Amino acid sequence: MPPNDPQWGKKNNDGPPDLDEILRKLQQKIAGLFGIKGRGPDAPRPPGAPSGGIGSGVAFVALLIVAVWLASGFYIVDEGNRGVVLRLGKYLETTMPGPRWHIPYPIESVENVNVAQVRTVEVGYSGNTRNKQPQEAQMLTDDENIVDVQLAVQYTLKSPEDWLFNNPGDNVKQAAEASIREVVGKSKMDFVLNQGRANIAADVRTLMQHILDRYKTGINVTTVNLLPASAPEQVQPAFEDVVRAGQDRERFKNEGQSYANDVVPKARGTAARLLEEANGYRASVISTAQGDASRFRQVLAEYEKAPQVTRERMYLDTMQQMFSNVTKIYVDQKGGNNLLYLPLDKIMTLSQQQAQPPMTVEAPRASTATEMPQPPGTPDMLTSRRDALRSRDREAGR
């Protein structure tokens, strides 16, 4: 501006504002927000106070920085997480979900740890079962056979502070690999490949939890999923033959057991039946023999009393038994050439027909038929003769 300009020396309203003025206005606004009454530009300054506005602006900036630093100590812990507060790198406390505050960095710091997340570690494969890791999957069994075992371990955190300070990063995988190798090394190959899958998974989980608790890792093993074990690819065809042979063996054993369950009870029943029949036959023979012996002794006693009468009676009894079983009798007459034929079957049939009542609806009539005379030597005649001999025996006994 030239010296002869009438506006020379006067304030230019279009120029940039003064820095002191800007700081003073900002200070007044902030003081008004905090309820502090501002001091005007003409107010007396306290003794020792800086005379310019630069000192007050620096104090305000320092106060603002301190406020921002203290505000940086506020933090929020999400649901399912835990806040681990560290003071100068040392564990101080564990905070629960919600808004929290701590002394700002670098004095204290907070680590948010997710304790609800289910983490997974894979042993023997990575990503999927096709991406097999032979160095991890191949294991030696108790009977010195090699099998491929793959498993997945799922775990959560039960102590976030132990997880932060005592977890080198891959301890879960190392514990899982050590546990599965120990359990498989104490088992037979057939047990690992067939029926021992659930038992092996339970044993691995127990052993893993024991190892992790001993090292204070703050890990809780929730699930151990054991994939179907198999033989190495190099011996897979031979192993399949062995498996089929084992299945055939079990099938034959089952068939043999089924046949035995069908035959053995029948044989035992037949043996028991034959044994009972033999015992019954023995008892019958013994009883019969005892009865015959008793009868023989009685006959002997009677024979000693009257030999002739007893012989004749025994003869008649024998002949009666014989004649009762025959239907035809031929009698040879002494001193003659004629034979007497007795048709006993015809005679007995005729006697039965005469003994039966007539099958008519009329009133019964008196029978006019005369009985056929009994020929000599018939059973009735023999019976009469036997009765006569018995009467004579009784008289002789008296």
Coordinates of N, CA, C and O in Angstrom, one line a residue, residues 165-311:
F165 N -0.7 -65.9 27.7 CA 0.7 -66.0 28.2 C 1.4 -67.4 28.0 O 2.6 -67.5 28.0
N166 N 0.5 -68.5 28.0 CA 1.1 -69.8 28.0 C 0.8 -70.6 26.7 O 1.0 -71.8 26.7
N167 N 0.5 -69.9 25.6 CA 0.1 -70.6 24.4 C 1.1 -70.2 23.3 O 1.1 -69.0 22.8
P168 N 2.1 -71.1 23.0 CA 3.0 -70.7 21.9 C 2.5 -70.7 20.5 O 3.1 -70.2 19.6
G169 N 1.2 -71.2 20.3 CA 0.6 -71.1 19.0 C 0.2 -72.4 18.4 O -0.9 -72.5 17.9
D170 N 1.0 -73.5 18.5 CA 0.6 -74.7 18.0 C 0.7 -75.8 19.0 O 0.8 -77.0 18.7
N171 N 0.5 -75.5 20.3 CA 0.5 -76.5 21.3 C -0.7 -77.5 21.2 O -0.6 -78.6 21.6
V172 N -1.9 -77.0 20.7 CA -3.0 -77.8 20.6 C -2.7 -78.9 19.5 O -3.0 -80.1 19.8
K173 N -2.2 -78.6 18.4 CA -1.9 -79.6 17.4 C -0.8 -80.6 17.9 O -0.9 -81.8 17.6
Q174 N 0.2 -80.1 18.6 CA 1.2 -80.9 19.1 C 0.7 -81.9 20.1 O 1.0 -83.1 20.2
A175 N -0.2 -81.4 21.0 CA -0.8 -82.3 22.0 C -1.7 -83.3 21.3 O -1.8 -84.5 21.7
A176 N -2.5 -82.9 20.3 CA -3.3 -83.9 19.6 C -2.5 -84.9 18.9 O -2.9 -86.1 19.0
E177 N -1.4 -84.5 18.2 CA -0.6 -85.5 17.5 C 0.1 -86.5 18.5 O 0.1 -87.7 18.3
A178 N 0.6 -86.0 19.6 CA 1.2 -86.8 20.6 C 0.2 -87.8 21.3 O 0.4 -89.0 21.5
S179 N -1.1 -87.3 21.5 CA -2.1 -88.2 22.1 C -2.5 -89.3 21.2 O -2.6 -90.4 21.6
I180 N -2.8 -88.9 19.9 CA -3.3 -89.9 19.0 C -2.2 -91.0 18.7 O -2.5 -92.2 18.6
R181 N -0.9 -90.6 18.7 CA 0.1 -91.6 18.5 C 0.3 -92.5 19.7 O 0.5 -93.7 19.5
E182 N 0.1 -91.9 20.9 CA 0.2 -92.8 22.1 C -1.0 -93.8 22.1 O -0.8 -95.0 22.4
V183 N -2.2 -93.3 21.8 CA -3.3 -94.2 21.9 C -3.2 -95.3 20.8 O -3.5 -96.5 21.1
V184 N -2.9 -94.9 19.6 CA -2.8 -95.9 18.5 C -1.6 -96.8 18.8 O -1.7 -98.0 18.4
G185 N -0.6 -96.4 19.3 CA 0.6 -97.2 19.6 C 0.3 -98.3 20.6 O 1.0 -99.3 20.7
K186 N -0.8 -98.1 21.4 CA -1.2 -99.1 22.4 C -2.3 -100.0 22.0 O -2.8 -100.8 22.8
S187 N -2.7 -99.9 20.7 CA -3.9 -100.6 20.2 C -3.5 -101.5 19.0 O -2.5 -101.2 18.4
K188 N -4.3 -102.5 18.8 CA -4.1 -103.4 17.7 C -4.6 -102.8 16.4 O -5.5 -101.9 16.4
M189 N -4.1 -103.3 15.3 CA -4.6 -102.7 14.0 C -6.0 -102.9 13.7 O -6.8 -102.0 13.3
D190 N -6.5 -104.1 14.0 CA -8.0 -104.4 13.8 C -8.8 -103.5 14.7 O -9.9 -103.1 14.3
F191 N -8.4 -103.3 15.9 CA -9.2 -102.4 16.8 C -9.2 -101.0 16.3 O -10.2 -100.3 16.4
V192 N -8.1 -100.5 15.7 CA -8.1 -99.1 15.2 C -8.9 -99.0 13.9 O -9.6 -98.0 13.7
L193 N -8.9 -100.0 13.1 CA -9.6 -99.9 11.8 C -11.0 -100.2 11.9 O -11.8 -99.7 11.0
N194 N -11.5 -101.0 12.9 CA -12.9 -101.4 12.9 C -13.7 -100.9 14.0 O -14.3 -99.8 13.9
Q195 N -13.7 -101.6 15.1 CA -14.6 -101.2 16.2 C -14.1 -100.3 17.2 O -14.9 -99.9 18.1
G196 N -12.9 -99.8 17.2 CA -12.3 -99.0 18.2 C -12.3 -97.5 18.0 O -11.6 -96.8 18.7
R197 N -13.1 -97.1 17.0 CA -13.1 -95.7 16.6 C -13.6 -94.8 17.8 O -12.9 -93.8 18.1
A198 N -14.7 -95.1 18.4 CA -15.2 -94.2 19.4 C -14.4 -94.3 20.7 O -14.1 -93.2 21.3
N199 N -13.8 -95.4 21.0 CA -13.0 -95.5 22.2 C -11.7 -94.7 22.0 O -11.2 -94.1 22.9
I200 N -11.1 -94.8 20.8 CA -9.9 -94.1 20.6 C -10.1 -92.6 20.7 O -9.3 -91.8 21.2
A201 N -11.2 -92.1 20.1 CA -11.5 -90.6 20.2 C -11.7 -90.2 21.6 O -11.2 -89.1 22.0
A202 N -12.4 -91.0 22.5 CA -12.5 -90.6 23.9 C -11.2 -90.6 24.6 O -10.9 -89.7 25.4
D203 N -10.4 -91.6 24.3 CA -9.1 -91.6 25.0 C -8.2 -90.5 24.6 O -7.5 -89.9 25.4
V204 N -8.2 -90.1 23.3 CA -7.4 -89.0 22.8 C -7.9 -87.7 23.5 O -7.1 -86.8 23.9
R205 N -9.2 -87.5 23.6 CA -9.7 -86.3 24.2 C -9.2 -86.2 25.7 O -8.8 -85.1 26.2
T206 N -9.3 -87.3 26.4 CA -8.9 -87.3 27.8 C -7.4 -87.0 28.0 O -7.0 -86.2 28.8
L207 N -6.6 -87.6 27.1 CA -5.2 -87.4 27.2 C -4.8 -86.0 26.8 O -3.9 -85.4 27.4
M208 N -5.4 -85.5 25.7 CA -5.1 -84.1 25.3 C -5.5 -83.1 26.4 O -4.7 -82.2 26.7
Q209 N -6.6 -83.2 27.0 CA -7.0 -82.3 28.1 C -6.0 -82.4 29.3 O -5.7 -81.3 29.9
H210 N -5.6 -83.6 29.6 CA -4.6 -83.7 30.7 C -3.3 -83.0 30.3 O -2.7 -82.2 31.2
I211 N -2.8 -83.1 29.1 CA -1.6 -82.4 28.7 C -1.7 -80.9 28.7 O -0.9 -80.2 29.2
L212 N -2.8 -80.4 28.1 CA -3.0 -79.0 28.1 C -3.2 -78.4 29.4 O -2.8 -77.2 29.7
D213 N -3.9 -79.1 30.3 CA -4.1 -78.5 31.7 C -2.7 -78.5 32.4 O -2.5 -77.6 33.3
R214 N -1.9 -79.5 32.2 CA -0.6 -79.5 32.8 C 0.3 -78.4 32.4 O 1.0 -77.8 33.3
Y215 N 0.2 -77.9 31.2 CA 0.9 -76.8 30.7 C 0.2 -75.4 30.9 O 0.7 -74.4 30.5
K216 N -1.0 -75.5 31.5 CA -1.8 -74.3 31.8 C -2.0 -73.4 30.6 O -1.7 -72.2 30.5
T217 N -2.6 -74.0 29.5 CA -2.8 -73.3 28.3 C -4.2 -72.6 28.3 O -4.4 -71.8 27.4
G218 N -5.1 -72.9 29.2 CA -6.4 -72.3 29.2 C -7.3 -72.8 28.1 O -8.2 -72.1 27.7
I219 N -7.1 -74.0 27.6 CA -7.9 -74.6 26.5 C -8.8 -75.7 27.0 O -8.4 -76.5 27.9
N220 N -10.0 -75.7 26.5 CA -10.9 -76.8 26.8 C -11.3 -77.5 25.6 O -11.9 -77.0 24.6
V221 N -10.9 -78.8 25.5 CA -11.1 -79.7 24.3 C -12.6 -80.1 24.4 O -13.0 -80.8 25.3
T222 N -13.3 -79.8 23.4 CA -14.8 -80.1 23.3 C -15.1 -81.4 22.6 O -15.9 -82.2 23.0
T223 N -14.5 -81.5 21.4 CA -14.8 -82.7 20.5 C -13.5 -83.1 19.8 O -12.7 -82.3 19.4
V224 N -13.4 -84.5 19.7 CA -12.4 -85.1 18.9 C -13.1 -86.0 17.8 O -13.7 -87.0 18.2
N225 N -13.0 -85.6 16.6 CA -13.6 -86.3 15.5 C -12.5 -87.1 14.8 O -11.6 -86.6 14.1
L226 N -12.7 -88.5 14.9 CA -11.7 -89.4 14.3 C -12.3 -89.9 13.0 O -13.3 -90.5 13.0
L227 N -11.6 -89.6 11.9 CA -12.0 -90.0 10.6 C -11.7 -91.5 10.4 O -10.9 -92.1 11.2
P228 N -12.4 -92.2 9.5 CA -12.1 -93.7 9.4 C -10.7 -93.9 9.0 O -10.1 -93.3 8.1
A229 N -10.0 -94.8 9.8 CA -8.6 -95.1 9.6 C -8.5 -96.1 8.4 O -9.5 -96.9 8.1
S230 N -7.4 -96.1 7.8 CA -7.1 -97.0 6.6 C -5.7 -97.4 6.6 O -4.8 -96.8 7.3
A231 N -5.4 -98.3 5.7 CA -4.0 -98.8 5.5 C -3.3 -97.8 4.6 O -4.0 -97.1 3.8
P232 N -2.0 -97.8 4.5 CA -1.3 -96.9 3.6 C -1.6 -97.3 2.1 O -2.0 -98.5 1.8
E233 N -1.6 -96.4 1.2 CA -1.9 -96.6 -0.2 C -1.1 -97.7 -0.8 O -1.5 -98.4 -1.7
Q234 N 0.2 -97.9 -0.4 CA 1.0 -98.9 -1.0 C 0.6 -100.3 -0.7 O 0.8 -101.2 -1.5
V235 N -0.1 -100.5 0.4 CA -0.5 -101.9 0.7 C -2.0 -102.0 0.8 O -2.6 -102.9 1.4
Q236 N -2.7 -101.1 0.2 CA -4.2 -101.1 0.2 C -4.8 -102.3 -0.4 O -5.7 -102.9 0.2
P237 N -4.4 -102.8 -1.6 CA -5.0 -104.0 -2.1 C -4.8 -105.2 -1.2 O -5.7 -106.0 -1.0
A238 N -3.6 -105.4 -0.7 CA -3.4 -106.6 0.2 C -4.2 -106.4 1.5 O -4.8 -107.4 2.0
F239 N -4.3 -105.2 2.0 CA -5.1 -105.0 3.2 C -6.6 -105.3 2.9 O -7.3 -105.8 3.8
E240 N -7.1 -104.9 1.7 CA -8.5 -105.2 1.4 C -8.7 -106.7 1.3 O -9.8 -107.2 1.8
D241 N -7.7 -107.5 0.9 CA -7.8 -109.0 0.9 C -7.9 -109.5 2.3 O -8.7 -110.4 2.6
V242 N -7.1 -108.9 3.2 CA -7.1 -109.3 4.6 C -8.5 -109.0 5.2 O -9.0 -109.8 6.0
V243 N -9.0 -107.8 4.9 CA -10.3 -107.5 5.4 C -11.4 -108.4 5.0 O -12.3 -108.8 5.7
R244 N -11.4 -108.7 3.7 CA -12.4 -109.7 3.1 C -12.2 -111.0 3.8 O -13.2 -111.7 4.1
A245 N -11.0 -111.5 4.0 CA -10.8 -112.8 4.6 C -11.3 -112.8 6.1 O -11.9 -113.7 6.5
G246 N -11.1 -111.6 6.8 CA -11.6 -111.5 8.1 C -13.2 -111.5 8.1 O -13.8 -112.1 9.0
Q247 N -13.8 -110.9 7.1 CA -15.2 -110.9 7.0 C -15.7 -112.3 6.7 O -16.8 -112.7 7.3
D248 N -15.0 -113.0 5.8 CA -15.5 -114.4 5.6 C -15.3 -115.2 6.8 O -16.2 -116.1 7.1
R249 N -14.3 -115.0 7.5 CA -14.1 -115.8 8.8 C -15.2 -115.6 9.7 O -15.8 -116.5 10.3
E250 N -15.6 -114.3 9.9 CA -16.7 -114.0 10.8 C -18.0 -114.6 10.3 O -18.8 -115.1 11.1
R251 N -18.2 -114.6 9.0 CA -19.4 -115.1 8.4 C -19.5 -116.6 8.6 O -20.5 -117.2 9.0
F252 N -18.4 -117.3 8.4 CA -18.3 -118.8 8.6 C -18.6 -119.1 10.1 O -19.2 -120.1 10.5
K253 N -18.0 -118.3 11.0 CA -18.2 -118.5 12.4 C -19.6 -118.3 12.8 O -20.2 -119.1 13.6
N254 N -20.3 -117.3 12.2 CA -21.7 -117.1 12.5 C -22.5 -118.2 12.0 O -23.5 -118.7 12.6
E255 N -22.2 -118.7 10.8 CA -23.0 -119.8 10.2 C -22.8 -121.1 11.1 O -23.8 -121.8 11.3
G256 N -21.5 -121.4 11.5 CA -21.3 -122.5 12.3 C -22.0 -122.4 13.6 O -22.6 -123.4 14.1
Q257 N -22.0 -121.2 14.2 CA -22.7 -121.1 15.5 C -24.2 -121.2 15.3 O -24.9 -121.8 16.2
S258 N -24.7 -120.7 14.2 CA -26.1 -120.9 13.9 C -26.5 -122.4 13.8 O -27.5 -122.8 14.3
Y259 N -25.6 -123.1 13.0 CA -25.9 -124.6 12.9 C -25.8 -125.3 14.2 O -26.6 -126.2 14.5
A260 N -24.8 -124.9 15.0 CA -24.7 -125.5 16.3 C -25.9 -125.2 17.2 O -26.4 -126.1 17.9
N261 N -26.4 -124.0 17.2 CA -27.5 -123.6 17.9 C -28.8 -124.4 17.5 O -29.7 -124.6 18.3
D262 N -28.8 -124.9 16.3 CA -29.9 -125.6 15.8 C -29.8 -127.1 16.1 O -30.8 -127.8 16.4
V263 N -28.6 -127.7 16.0 CA -28.4 -129.1 16.1 C -28.2 -129.5 17.6 O -28.7 -130.5 18.0
V264 N -27.4 -128.8 18.3 CA -27.1 -129.2 19.7 C -28.3 -129.3 20.6 O -28.5 -130.3 21.3
P265 N -29.3 -128.4 20.6 CA -30.5 -128.6 21.4 C -31.3 -129.8 21.0 O -31.8 -130.6 21.8
K266 N -31.4 -130.1 19.6 CA -32.1 -131.3 19.2 C -31.4 -132.5 19.7 O -32.0 -133.5 20.1
A267 N -30.0 -132.5 19.6 CA -29.3 -133.7 20.0 C -29.4 -133.9 21.5 O -29.6 -135.1 22.0
R268 N -29.4 -132.8 22.2 CA -29.6 -133.0 23.7 C -31.0 -133.5 24.0 O -31.1 -134.3 24.9
G269 N -32.0 -133.0 23.3 CA -33.3 -133.4 23.6 C -33.5 -134.9 23.2 O -34.1 -135.7 24.0
T270 N -32.9 -135.3 22.1 CA -33.0 -136.8 21.7 C -32.2 -137.6 22.7 O -32.7 -138.7 23.1
A271 N -31.1 -137.2 23.2 CA -30.3 -137.9 24.2 C -31.1 -138.0 25.5 O -31.2 -139.1 26.1
A272 N -31.8 -136.9 25.9 CA -32.6 -137.0 27.1 C -33.7 -137.9 27.0 O -34.1 -138.7 27.9
R273 N -34.4 -137.9 25.8 CA -35.5 -138.8 25.5 C -35.1 -140.3 25.6 O -35.7 -141.1 26.2
L274 N -33.9 -140.6 24.9 CA -33.4 -141.9 24.9 C -33.0 -142.4 26.3 O -33.3 -143.6 26.7
L275 N -32.5 -141.4 27.0 CA -32.1 -141.8 28.4 C -33.3 -142.1 29.2 O -33.3 -143.1 30.0
E276 N -34.4 -141.3 29.1 CA -35.6 -141.6 29.8 C -36.2 -142.9 29.4 O -36.8 -143.7 30.2
E277 N -36.2 -143.1 28.1 CA -36.8 -144.4 27.6 C -36.0 -145.6 28.1 O -36.5 -146.6 28.5
A278 N -34.7 -145.5 28.2 CA -33.8 -146.5 28.7 C -34.1 -146.8 30.2 O -34.2 -147.9 30.6
N279 N -34.2 -145.7 30.9 CA -34.6 -145.8 32.3 C -35.9 -146.5 32.5 O -36.1 -147.3 33.4
G280 N -36.9 -146.1 31.7 CA -38.2 -146.7 31.8 C -38.2 -148.2 31.4 O -38.8 -149.0 32.1
Y281 N -37.4 -148.5 30.4 CA -37.3 -149.9 30.0 C -36.6 -150.7 31.1 O -37.0 -151.9 31.4
R282 N -35.5 -150.1 31.7 CA -34.8 -150.8 32.7 C -35.8 -151.1 33.9 O -35.8 -152.2 34.5
A283 N -36.5 -150.0 34.3 CA -37.5 -150.2 35.4 C -38.5 -151.3 35.1 O -38.9 -152.1 35.9
S284 N -39.0 -151.3 33.8 CA -40.0 -152.3 33.4 C -39.4 -153.7 33.4 O -40.1 -154.6 33.9
V285 N -38.2 -153.9 32.9 CA -37.6 -155.2 32.9 C -37.4 -155.7 34.3 O -37.6 -156.8 34.7
I286 N -36.9 -154.8 35.2 CA -36.6 -155.2 36.5 C -37.9 -155.5 37.3 O -38.0 -156.6 38.0
S287 N -38.9 -154.7 37.0 CA -40.2 -155.1 37.7 C -40.8 -156.4 37.2 O -41.3 -157.2 38.0
T288 N -40.7 -156.6 35.9 CA -41.2 -157.8 35.3 C -40.4 -159.0 35.8 O -41.0 -160.1 36.2
A289 N -39.1 -158.9 35.9 CA -38.3 -160.0 36.4 C -38.6 -160.2 37.9 O -38.7 -161.4 38.3
Q290 N -38.7 -159.2 38.7 CA -39.1 -159.4 40.1 C -40.4 -160.1 40.2 O -40.6 -160.9 41.1
G291 N -41.4 -159.6 39.4 CA -42.7 -160.3 39.4 C -42.7 -161.7 39.0 O -43.3 -162.6 39.7
D292 N -41.9 -162.0 37.9 CA -41.8 -163.4 37.5 C -41.1 -164.3 38.6 O -41.5 -165.4 38.8
A293 N -40.1 -163.7 39.2 CA -39.4 -164.5 40.3 C -40.3 -164.7 41.4 O -40.3 -165.8 42.0
S294 N -41.1 -163.7 41.8 CA -42.0 -163.9 42.9 C -43.0 -164.9 42.6 O -43.4 -165.8 43.4
R295 N -43.6 -164.8 41.3 CA -44.6 -165.8 41.0 C -43.9 -167.3 40.9 O -44.6 -168.2 41.3
F296 N -42.7 -167.3 40.4 CA -42.1 -168.6 40.4 C -41.9 -169.2 41.8 O -42.1 -170.4 42.0
R297 N -41.5 -168.3 42.7 CA -41.3 -168.8 44.1 C -42.6 -169.3 44.7 O -42.7 -170.3 45.4
Q298 N -43.7 -168.6 44.4 CA -45.0 -169.0 44.8 C -45.4 -170.4 44.2 O -46.0 -171.3 44.9
V299 N -45.2 -170.5 42.9 CA -45.5 -171.7 42.2 C -44.7 -172.9 42.8 O -45.1 -174.0 43.0
L300 N -43.4 -172.6 43.1 CA -42.5 -173.6 43.6 C -43.0 -174.1 45.0 O -43.0 -175.3 45.3
A301 N -43.5 -173.1 45.8 CA -44.0 -173.5 47.1 C -45.2 -174.4 46.9 O -45.4 -175.4 47.7
E302 N -46.1 -174.1 46.0 CA -47.3 -174.9 45.8 C -46.9 -176.3 45.1 O -47.5 -177.3 45.4
Y303 N -45.9 -176.2 44.3 CA -45.4 -177.5 43.6 C -44.9 -178.4 44.7 O -45.1 -179.7 44.6
E304 N -44.2 -177.9 45.6 CA -43.6 -178.8 46.7 C -44.7 -179.4 47.5 O -44.5 -180.5 48.0
K305 N -45.8 -178.7 47.6 CA -46.9 -179.3 48.4 C -47.7 -180.4 47.6 O -48.0 -181.4 48.2
A306 N -48.0 -180.1 46.3 CA -48.7 -181.1 45.5 C -48.1 -181.1 44.1 O -48.6 -180.3 43.2
P307 N -47.1 -181.8 43.8 CA -46.4 -181.8 42.5 C -47.3 -182.1 41.3 O -47.3 -181.4 40.3
Q308 N -48.1 -183.2 41.5 CA -48.9 -183.7 40.3 C -50.0 -182.7 40.0 O -50.2 -182.3 38.8
V309 N -50.7 -182.2 41.0 CA -51.7 -181.2 40.8 C -51.2 -179.9 40.2 O -51.8 -179.3 39.3
T310 N -50.1 -179.5 40.7 CA -49.5 -178.3 40.2 C -49.0 -178.4 38.8 O -49.2 -177.4 38.0
R311 N -48.5 -179.5 38.4 CA -48.1 -179.7 37.0 C -49.3 -179.7 36.1 O -49.2 -179.1 35.0

